[in-house]
XYZ file of C-alpha atoms in Angstrom:
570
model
C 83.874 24.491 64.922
C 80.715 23.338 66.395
C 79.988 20.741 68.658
C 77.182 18.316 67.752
C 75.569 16.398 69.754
C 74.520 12.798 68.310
C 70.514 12.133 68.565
C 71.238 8.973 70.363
C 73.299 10.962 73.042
C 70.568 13.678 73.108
C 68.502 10.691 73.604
C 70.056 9.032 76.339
C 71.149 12.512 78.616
C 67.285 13.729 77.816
C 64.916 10.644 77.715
C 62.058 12.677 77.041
C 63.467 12.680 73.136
C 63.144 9.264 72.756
C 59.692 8.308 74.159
C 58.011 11.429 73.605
C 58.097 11.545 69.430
C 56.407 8.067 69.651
C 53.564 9.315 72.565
C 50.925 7.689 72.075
C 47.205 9.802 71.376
C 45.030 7.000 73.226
C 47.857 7.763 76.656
C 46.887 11.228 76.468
C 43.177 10.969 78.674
C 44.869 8.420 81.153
C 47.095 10.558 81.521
C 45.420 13.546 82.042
C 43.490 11.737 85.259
C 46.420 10.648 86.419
C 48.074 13.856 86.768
C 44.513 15.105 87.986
C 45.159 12.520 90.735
C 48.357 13.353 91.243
C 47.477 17.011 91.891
C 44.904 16.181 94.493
C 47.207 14.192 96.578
C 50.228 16.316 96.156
C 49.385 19.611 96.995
C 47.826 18.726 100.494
C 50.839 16.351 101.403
C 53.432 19.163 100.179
C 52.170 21.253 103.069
C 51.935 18.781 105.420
C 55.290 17.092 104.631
C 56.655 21.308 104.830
C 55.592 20.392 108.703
C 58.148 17.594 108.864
C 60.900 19.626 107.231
C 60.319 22.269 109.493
C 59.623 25.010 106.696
C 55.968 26.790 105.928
C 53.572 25.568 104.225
C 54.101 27.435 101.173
C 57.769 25.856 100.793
C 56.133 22.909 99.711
C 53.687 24.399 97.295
C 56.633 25.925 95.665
C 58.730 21.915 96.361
C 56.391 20.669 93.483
C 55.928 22.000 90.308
C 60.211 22.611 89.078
C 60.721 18.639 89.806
C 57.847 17.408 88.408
C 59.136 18.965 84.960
C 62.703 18.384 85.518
C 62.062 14.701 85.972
C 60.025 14.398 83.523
C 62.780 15.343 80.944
C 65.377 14.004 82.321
C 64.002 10.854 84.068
C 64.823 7.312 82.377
C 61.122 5.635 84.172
C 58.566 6.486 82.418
C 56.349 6.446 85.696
C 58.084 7.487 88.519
C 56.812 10.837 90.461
C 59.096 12.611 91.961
C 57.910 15.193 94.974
C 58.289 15.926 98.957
C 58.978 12.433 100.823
C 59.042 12.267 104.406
C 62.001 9.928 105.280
C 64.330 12.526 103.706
C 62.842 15.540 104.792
C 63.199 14.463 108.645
C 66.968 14.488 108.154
C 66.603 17.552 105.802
C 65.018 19.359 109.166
C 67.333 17.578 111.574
C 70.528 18.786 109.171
C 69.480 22.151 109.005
C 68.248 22.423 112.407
C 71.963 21.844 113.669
C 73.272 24.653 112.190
C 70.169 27.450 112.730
C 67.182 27.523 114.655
C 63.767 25.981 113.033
C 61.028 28.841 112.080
C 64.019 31.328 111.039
C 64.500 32.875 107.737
C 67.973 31.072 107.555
C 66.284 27.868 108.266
C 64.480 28.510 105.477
C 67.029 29.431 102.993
C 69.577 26.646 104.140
C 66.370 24.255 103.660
C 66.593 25.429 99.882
C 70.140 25.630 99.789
C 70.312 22.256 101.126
C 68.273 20.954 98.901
C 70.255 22.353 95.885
C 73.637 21.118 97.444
C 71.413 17.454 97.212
C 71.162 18.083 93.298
C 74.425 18.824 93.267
C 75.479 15.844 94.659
C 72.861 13.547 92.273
C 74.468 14.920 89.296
C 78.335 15.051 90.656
C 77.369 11.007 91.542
C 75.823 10.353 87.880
C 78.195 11.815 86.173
C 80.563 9.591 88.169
C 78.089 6.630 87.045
C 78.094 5.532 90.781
C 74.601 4.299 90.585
C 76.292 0.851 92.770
C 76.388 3.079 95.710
C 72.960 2.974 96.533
C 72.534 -1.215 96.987
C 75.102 -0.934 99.778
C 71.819 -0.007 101.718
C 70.396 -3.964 101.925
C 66.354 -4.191 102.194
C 66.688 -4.817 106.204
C 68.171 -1.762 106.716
C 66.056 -0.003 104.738
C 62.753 -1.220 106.851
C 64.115 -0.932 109.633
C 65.252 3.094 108.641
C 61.565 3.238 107.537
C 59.847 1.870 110.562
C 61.654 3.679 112.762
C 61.233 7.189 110.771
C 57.595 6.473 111.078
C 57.901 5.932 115.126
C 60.193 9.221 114.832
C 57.707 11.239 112.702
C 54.370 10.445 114.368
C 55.942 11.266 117.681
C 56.761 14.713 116.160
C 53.424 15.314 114.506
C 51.539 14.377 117.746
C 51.790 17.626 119.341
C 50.610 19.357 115.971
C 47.687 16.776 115.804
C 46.716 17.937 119.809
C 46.856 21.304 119.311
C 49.931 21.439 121.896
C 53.304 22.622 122.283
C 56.134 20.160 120.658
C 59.969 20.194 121.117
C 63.190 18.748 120.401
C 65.459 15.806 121.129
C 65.602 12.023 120.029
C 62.090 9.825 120.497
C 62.052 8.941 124.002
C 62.449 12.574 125.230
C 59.566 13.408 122.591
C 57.390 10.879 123.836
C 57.936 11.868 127.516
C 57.518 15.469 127.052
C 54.143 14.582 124.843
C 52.729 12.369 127.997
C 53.815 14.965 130.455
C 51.645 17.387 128.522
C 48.359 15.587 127.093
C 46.626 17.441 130.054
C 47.299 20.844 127.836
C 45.533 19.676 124.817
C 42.191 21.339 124.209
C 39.005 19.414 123.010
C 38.683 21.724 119.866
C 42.193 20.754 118.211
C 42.230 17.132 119.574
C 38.828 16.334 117.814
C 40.002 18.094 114.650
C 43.484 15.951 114.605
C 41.378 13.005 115.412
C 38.675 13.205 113.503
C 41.119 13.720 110.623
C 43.646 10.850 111.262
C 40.234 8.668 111.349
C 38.657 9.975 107.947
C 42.434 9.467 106.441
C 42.291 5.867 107.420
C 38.694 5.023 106.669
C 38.997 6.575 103.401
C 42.213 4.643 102.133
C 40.459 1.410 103.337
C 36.905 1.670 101.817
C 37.769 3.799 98.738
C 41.141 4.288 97.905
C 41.246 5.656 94.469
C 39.629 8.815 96.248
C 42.624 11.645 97.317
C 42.114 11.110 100.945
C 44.553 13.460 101.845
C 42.427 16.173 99.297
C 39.048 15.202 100.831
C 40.249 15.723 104.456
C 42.004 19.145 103.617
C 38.856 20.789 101.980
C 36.784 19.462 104.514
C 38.672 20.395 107.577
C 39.349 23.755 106.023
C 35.315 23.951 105.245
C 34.073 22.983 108.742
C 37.148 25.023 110.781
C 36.257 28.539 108.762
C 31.956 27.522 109.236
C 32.819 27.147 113.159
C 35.423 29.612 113.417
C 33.548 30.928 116.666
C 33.346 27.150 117.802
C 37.419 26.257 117.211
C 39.037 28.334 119.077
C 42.382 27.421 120.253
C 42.726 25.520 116.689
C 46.073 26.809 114.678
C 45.500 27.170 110.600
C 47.906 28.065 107.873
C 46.848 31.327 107.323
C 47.735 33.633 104.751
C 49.427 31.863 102.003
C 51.023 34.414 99.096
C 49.767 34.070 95.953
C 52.161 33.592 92.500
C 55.225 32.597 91.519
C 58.106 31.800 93.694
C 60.864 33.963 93.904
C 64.611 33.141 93.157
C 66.527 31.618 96.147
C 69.693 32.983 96.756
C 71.819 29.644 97.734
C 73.898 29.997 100.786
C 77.452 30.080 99.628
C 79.631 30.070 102.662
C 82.025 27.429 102.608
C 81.490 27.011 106.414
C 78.068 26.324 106.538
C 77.942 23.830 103.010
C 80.897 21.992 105.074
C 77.727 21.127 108.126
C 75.355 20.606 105.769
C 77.388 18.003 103.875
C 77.046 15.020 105.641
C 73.210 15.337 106.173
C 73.232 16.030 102.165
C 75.217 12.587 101.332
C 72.738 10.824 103.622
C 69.567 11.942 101.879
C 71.239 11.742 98.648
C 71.924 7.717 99.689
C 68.738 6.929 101.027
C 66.597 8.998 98.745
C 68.336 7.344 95.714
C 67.781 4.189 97.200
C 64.423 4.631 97.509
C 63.545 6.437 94.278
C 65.504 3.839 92.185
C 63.191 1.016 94.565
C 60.233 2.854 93.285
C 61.315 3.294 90.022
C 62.389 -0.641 89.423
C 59.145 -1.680 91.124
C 57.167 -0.103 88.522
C 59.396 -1.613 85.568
C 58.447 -4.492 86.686
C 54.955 -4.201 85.821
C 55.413 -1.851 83.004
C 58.387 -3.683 81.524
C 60.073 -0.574 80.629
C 63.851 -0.222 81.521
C 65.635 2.014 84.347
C 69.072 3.046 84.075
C 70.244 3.623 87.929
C 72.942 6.385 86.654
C 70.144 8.438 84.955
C 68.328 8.592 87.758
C 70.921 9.915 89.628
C 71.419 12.467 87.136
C 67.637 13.099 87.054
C 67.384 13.990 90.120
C 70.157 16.457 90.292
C 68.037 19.441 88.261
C 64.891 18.280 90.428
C 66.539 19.504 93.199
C 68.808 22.628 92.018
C 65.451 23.930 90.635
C 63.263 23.539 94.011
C 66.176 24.581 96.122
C 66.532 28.077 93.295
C 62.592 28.583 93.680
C 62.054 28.353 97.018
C 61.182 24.652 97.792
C 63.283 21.552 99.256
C 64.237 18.312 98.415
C 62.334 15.742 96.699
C 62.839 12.159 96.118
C 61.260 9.017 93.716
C 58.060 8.290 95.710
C 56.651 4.587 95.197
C 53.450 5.951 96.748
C 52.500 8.729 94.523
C 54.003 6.368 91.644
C 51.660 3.819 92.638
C 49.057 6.734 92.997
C 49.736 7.528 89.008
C 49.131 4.225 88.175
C 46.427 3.195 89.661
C 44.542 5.814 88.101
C 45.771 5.179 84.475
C 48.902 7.132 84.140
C 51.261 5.852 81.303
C 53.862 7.990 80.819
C 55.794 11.393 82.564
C 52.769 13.564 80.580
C 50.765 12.814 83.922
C 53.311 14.571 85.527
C 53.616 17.222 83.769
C 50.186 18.170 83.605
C 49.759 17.696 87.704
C 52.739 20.242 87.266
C 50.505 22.275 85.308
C 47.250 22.365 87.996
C 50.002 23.020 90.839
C 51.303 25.821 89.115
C 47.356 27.461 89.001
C 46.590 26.464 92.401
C 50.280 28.847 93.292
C 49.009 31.584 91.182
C 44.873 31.453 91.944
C 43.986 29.041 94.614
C 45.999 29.626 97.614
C 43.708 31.602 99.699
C 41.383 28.646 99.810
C 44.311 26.584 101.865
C 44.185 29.944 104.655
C 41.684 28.154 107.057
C 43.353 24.640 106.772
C 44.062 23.753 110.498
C 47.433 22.088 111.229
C 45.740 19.533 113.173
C 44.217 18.084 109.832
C 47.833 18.597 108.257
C 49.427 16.184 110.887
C 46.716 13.931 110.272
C 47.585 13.966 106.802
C 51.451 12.730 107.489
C 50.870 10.410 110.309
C 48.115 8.368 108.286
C 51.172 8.497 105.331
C 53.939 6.960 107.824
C 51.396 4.590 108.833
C 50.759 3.434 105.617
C 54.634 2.845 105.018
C 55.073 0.957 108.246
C 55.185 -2.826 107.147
C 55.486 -4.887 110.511
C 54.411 -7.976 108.574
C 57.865 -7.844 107.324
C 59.899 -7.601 110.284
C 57.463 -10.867 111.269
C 58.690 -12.448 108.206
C 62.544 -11.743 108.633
C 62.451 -12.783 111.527
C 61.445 -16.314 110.817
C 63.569 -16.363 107.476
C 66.843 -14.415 108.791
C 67.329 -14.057 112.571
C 70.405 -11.697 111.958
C 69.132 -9.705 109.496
C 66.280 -9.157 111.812
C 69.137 -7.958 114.425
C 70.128 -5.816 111.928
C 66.909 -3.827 111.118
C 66.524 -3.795 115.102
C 69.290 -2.225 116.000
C 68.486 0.831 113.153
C 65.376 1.195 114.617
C 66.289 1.112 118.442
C 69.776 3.497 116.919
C 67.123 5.572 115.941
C 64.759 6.175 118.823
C 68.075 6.347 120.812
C 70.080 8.144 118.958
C 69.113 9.539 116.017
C 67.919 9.094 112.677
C 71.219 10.026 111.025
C 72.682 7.806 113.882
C 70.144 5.061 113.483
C 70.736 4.755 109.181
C 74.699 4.820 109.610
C 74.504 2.365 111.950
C 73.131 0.234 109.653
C 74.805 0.271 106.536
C 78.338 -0.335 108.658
C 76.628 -3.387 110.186
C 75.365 -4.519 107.030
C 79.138 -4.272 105.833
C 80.588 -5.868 108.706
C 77.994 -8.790 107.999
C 78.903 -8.682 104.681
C 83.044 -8.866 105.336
C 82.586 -11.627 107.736
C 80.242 -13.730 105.372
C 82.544 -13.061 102.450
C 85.743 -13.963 104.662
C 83.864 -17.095 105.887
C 83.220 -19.180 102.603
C 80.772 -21.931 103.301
C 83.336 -24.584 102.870
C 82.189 -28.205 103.356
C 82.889 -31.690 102.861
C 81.206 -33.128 100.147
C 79.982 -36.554 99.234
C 78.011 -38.454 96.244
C 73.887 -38.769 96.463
C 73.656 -42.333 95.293
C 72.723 -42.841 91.326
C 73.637 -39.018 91.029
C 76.715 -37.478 89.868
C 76.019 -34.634 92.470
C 77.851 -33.482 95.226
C 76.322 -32.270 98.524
C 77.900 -31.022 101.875
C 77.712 -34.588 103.862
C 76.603 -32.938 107.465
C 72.992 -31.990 105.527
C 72.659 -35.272 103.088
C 74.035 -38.297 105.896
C 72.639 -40.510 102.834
C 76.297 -39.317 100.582
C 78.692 -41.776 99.916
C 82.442 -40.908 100.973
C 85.419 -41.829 99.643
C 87.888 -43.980 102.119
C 90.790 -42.211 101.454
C 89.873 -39.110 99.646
C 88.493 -36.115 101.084
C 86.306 -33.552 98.792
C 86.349 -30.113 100.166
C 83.978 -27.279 98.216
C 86.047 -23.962 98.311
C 82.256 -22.364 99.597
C 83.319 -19.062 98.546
C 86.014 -16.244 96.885
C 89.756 -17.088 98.031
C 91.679 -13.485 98.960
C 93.626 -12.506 101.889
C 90.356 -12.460 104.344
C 88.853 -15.978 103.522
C 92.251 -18.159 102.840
C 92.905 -18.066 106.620
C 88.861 -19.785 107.421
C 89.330 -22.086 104.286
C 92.656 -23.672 105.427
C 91.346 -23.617 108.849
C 88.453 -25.586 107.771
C 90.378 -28.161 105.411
C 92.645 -28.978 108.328
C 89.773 -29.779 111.332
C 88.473 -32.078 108.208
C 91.493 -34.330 108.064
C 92.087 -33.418 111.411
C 88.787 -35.384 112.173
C 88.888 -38.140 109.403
C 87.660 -41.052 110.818
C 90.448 -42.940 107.926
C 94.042 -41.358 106.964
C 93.203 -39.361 103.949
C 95.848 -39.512 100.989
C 94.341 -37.035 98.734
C 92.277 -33.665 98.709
C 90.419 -33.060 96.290
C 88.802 -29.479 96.069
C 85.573 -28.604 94.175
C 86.361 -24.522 93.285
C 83.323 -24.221 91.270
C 82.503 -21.044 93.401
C 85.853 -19.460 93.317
C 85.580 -16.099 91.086
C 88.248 -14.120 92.594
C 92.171 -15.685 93.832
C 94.095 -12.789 94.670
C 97.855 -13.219 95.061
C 98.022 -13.689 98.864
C 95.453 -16.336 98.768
C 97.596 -17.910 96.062
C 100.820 -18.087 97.878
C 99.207 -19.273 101.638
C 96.995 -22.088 99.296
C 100.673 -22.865 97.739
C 102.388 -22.642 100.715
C 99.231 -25.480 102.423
C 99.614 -27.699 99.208
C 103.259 -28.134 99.833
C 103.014 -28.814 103.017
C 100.137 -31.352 102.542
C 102.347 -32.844 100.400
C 105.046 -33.684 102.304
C 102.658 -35.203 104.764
C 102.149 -37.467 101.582
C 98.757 -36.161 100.814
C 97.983 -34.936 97.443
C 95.584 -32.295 95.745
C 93.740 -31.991 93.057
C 90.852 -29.293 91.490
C 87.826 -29.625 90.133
C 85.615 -27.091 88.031
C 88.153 -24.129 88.596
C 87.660 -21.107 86.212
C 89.865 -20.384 83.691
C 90.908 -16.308 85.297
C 91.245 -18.745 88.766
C 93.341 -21.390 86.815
C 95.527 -18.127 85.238
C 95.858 -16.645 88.503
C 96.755 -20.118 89.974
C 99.539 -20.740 86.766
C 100.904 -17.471 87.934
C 101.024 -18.006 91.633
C 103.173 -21.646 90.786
C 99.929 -23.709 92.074
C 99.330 -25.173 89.317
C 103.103 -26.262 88.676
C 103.029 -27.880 92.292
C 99.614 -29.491 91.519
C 100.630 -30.545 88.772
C 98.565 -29.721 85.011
C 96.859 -33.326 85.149
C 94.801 -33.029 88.523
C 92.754 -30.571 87.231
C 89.297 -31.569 86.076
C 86.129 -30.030 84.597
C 84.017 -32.248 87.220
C 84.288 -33.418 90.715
C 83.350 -36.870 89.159
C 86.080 -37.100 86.950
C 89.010 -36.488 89.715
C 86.627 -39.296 91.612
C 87.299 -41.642 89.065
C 91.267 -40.773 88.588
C 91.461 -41.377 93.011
C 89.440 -44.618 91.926
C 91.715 -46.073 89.385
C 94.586 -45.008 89.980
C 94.853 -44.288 93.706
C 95.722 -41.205 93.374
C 94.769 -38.506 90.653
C 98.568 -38.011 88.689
C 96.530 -38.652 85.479
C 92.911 -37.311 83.825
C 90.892 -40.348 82.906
């Protein structure tokens, strides 16, 4: 018996099927240039970014070329580059550099390993469909992990830039040990950096279509191997070996995969969370659709294969996404032919990249964490959202402080804690008419409602379960605690309630009998029929009674109004 596999699940585990039969031949120039773009800007930034991993240059030659094809089959955008990216590699260097020393062989091989244990864990998570995992990472987290990896990486790249000795620890001891020794730096490698970092800036402003990173490269390589005699003191690549990659032999002892775990689950996290950012940014504007569990999947064989060949991890990258489109890309083709140009430049070109100086290669990242720092956004949240803005400070102080690891962790379990205490704190309120409206607003923001003498209308604000019940009651009873008149009936607007779990139900039943042997009745309005099933269960209902429940607040309003007291629908 064989097993067949349906065209539409072909389709859906291999996008490439489905968009690629229907390619269209007017895409095909656009995107060639795009992927000629692409190959400008990524094969300078691979070797710089190798710097920030902590690996040779070569490493990320080798980091580009297996991704670029293995998203392209597999990815569900039909945009999105994938490649080296510099917020994940920091941690990729700072995992690995826990468990061997940086400029090692093993470093090198647990860099690849690593990075194959990362596409292990993309396709072990899409398989799982747990593409939900990654929005548990809110936006102010995010900046704030991205604004303080750029304060991290610059820091490290400054001592590359200067031509001087670097070292290790968290920022601060960085930054100290780079003032202590600014006396060290020689004019030849501090003009290079400089000079570099300035061209990278001036070139993105006045003419950014033009590969900036490219243009530096070449011409720092040019002018360092004219003046040779000139720059001494300057450190350059050097040789670079020519061809293919060889197979990586992955790391296998249980031991070390056990340290490298944790580092592995936080790139995988933040990675995915920023490639599926990328990748839903550019739907936007294309239109096309992105299904999150695909590119979870996706980028599990991007990874296995640059981890097998030599390379490390790669990520979705809105910048070299936004790179692709801005100079006509359409579809994944673009990547696969910047795959194709890498793959000559690994087998012919290399010995051009010997004289590059690292000086122009820090340039090259520092003027691409500058361009992702967005301080106009901390500006903005903190005028919209003073404790989100808390938030996003305390990841970037947790990571000049402590760590980056330290600094991201941090927080995503503040952004939980914020979310548990804003979830277990409904936004409950007493509510009163606007006049000649049938609407119903919280009567501390609109002093214009009219209020009922008499009857009190309370909006639920928010989920009832065994962490909100407790603030909800508490809230109800300051109201009729505070009544200016003796209230004789509740009347409670659930038209947020989703969600009544069963110890909710029986403290709300437990409140409602009590309430009612003060003589004060209840009544709902605008409950939800899985609430109302959940209350019929729970014996609410039967203690409520069926009749004082009504599809609008105005209608139990009217019952209090004719009746006195809402025993009857009107």
């Amino acid at each position: 018996m064989t097993l067949q596999v349906r065209p539409a699940m072909a389709q859906r585990i291999v996008p490439i099927l489905e968009w690629l039969p229907a390619y269209r031949r007017e895409s095909l120039v656009p995107d060639i240039l795009g992927g000629l773009a692409l190959w400008a800007v990524m094969v300078p930034e691979a070797m710089a970014y190798a710097g920030i991993v902590g690996v040779p240059p070569i490493m990320g030659l080798y980091t580009i070329v297996p991704p670029l094809i293995a998203y392209a089959f597999f990815g569900s955008s039909r945009l999105l580059v994938v490649g080296p990216d510099t917020a994940t590699g920091l941690i990729s260097a700072l995992t690995v550099g826990a468990v061997v020393a940086q400029g090692t062989m093993e470093f090198d091989t647990l860099t690849s390993t690593l990075a194959i244990l990362i596409g292990v864990l993309f396709l072990l998570f899409g398989a799982l469909r747990m593409g939900w995992v990654a929005t548990f990472i809110p936006t102010p987290v995010m900046r704030g992990f991205i604004e303080g990896l750029v304060c991290v990486t610059i820091v490290g790249q400054v001592p590359h830039l200067l031509g001087i000795d670097g070292t290790s620890g968290n920022f601060l001891t960085k930054l100290w040990f780079v003032l202590q020794h600014l006396r060290d730096a020689s004019l030849a490698p501090v003009l290079t950096g400089l000079l570099s970092l300035a061209a990278m800036l001036l070139l993105r402003r006045i003419a950014p279509r033009v590969p900036a990173a490219l243009v530096v490269a070449v011409a720092a390589t040019i002018l360092i191997d004219v003046l040779a005699s000139k720059a001494a003191g300057i450190d350059v690549v050097g040789d670079l070996p020519s061809g293919l990659p060889h197979f990586v032999k992955p790391v296998l002892d249980p031991e070390l995969l056990q340290a490298l775990l944790p580092g592995a689950l936080a790139i995988v996290l933040v990675g995915y969370a920023e490639a599926l950012g990328g990748a839903k940014a550019v739907a936007m504007q294309t239109g096309d659709d992105v299904d999150p569990n695909q590119e979870l999947v996706a980028h599990g064989p991007a990874n296995i294969l640059s981890g097998l060949f030599g390379g490390f991890l790669v990520v979705g990258s809105l910048s070299k996404t936004s790179l692709a489109m801005a100079s006509g890309a359409h579809t994944q083709i673009a990547n696969l032919v910047a795959a194709i140009f890498c793959f000559l430049t690994l087998v012919f070109l290399t010995p051009l990249f010997r004289e590059m100086p690292h000086p122009a290669l820090a340039a090259i990242v520092i003027a691409a964490m500058l361009h992702l720092s967005r301080p106009d956004y901390l500006r903005s949240l903190f005028l919209r959202n003073r404790w989100e803005f808390l938030i996003a400070a305390i990841v970037i102080i947790g990571e000049l402080t402590l760590g980056v690891l330290q600094g991201i962790a941090l927080g995503v379990v503040l952004s939980l804690l914020f979310l548990i205490y804003r979830t277990s704190h409904p936004d409950s309120a007493a509510l009163g008419q606007l006049p000649g409206t049938e609407a119903y607003r919280d009567v501390q923001r609109h002093p214009e409602a009219i209020t009922f003498p008499g009857l009190l209308i309370w909006r639920a604000g928010g989920d009832l379960y065994y962490a909100s019940i407790g603030h909800f009651i508490e809230g109800l009873n300051a109201a009729l605690a505070t009544s200016r008149v003796s209230v004789n009936c509740v009347l409670v607007d659930a038209g947020s309630v989703n969600l009544l779990d069963t110890s909710a139900c029986d403290t709300l039943l437990a409140f409602i009998t009590k309430l009612q042997h003060q003589g004060i009745t209840f009544a709902f309005a605008r409950v939800r029929d899985q609430v109302r099933d959940s209350m019929r269960l729970g014996g609410v209902e039967a203690v409520v009674g069926p009749a004082n429940y009504y599809e609008r607040v105005t209608d139990g309003v009217r019952a209090w109004q004719h009746r006195g007291k809402p025993d009857a629908a009107v």
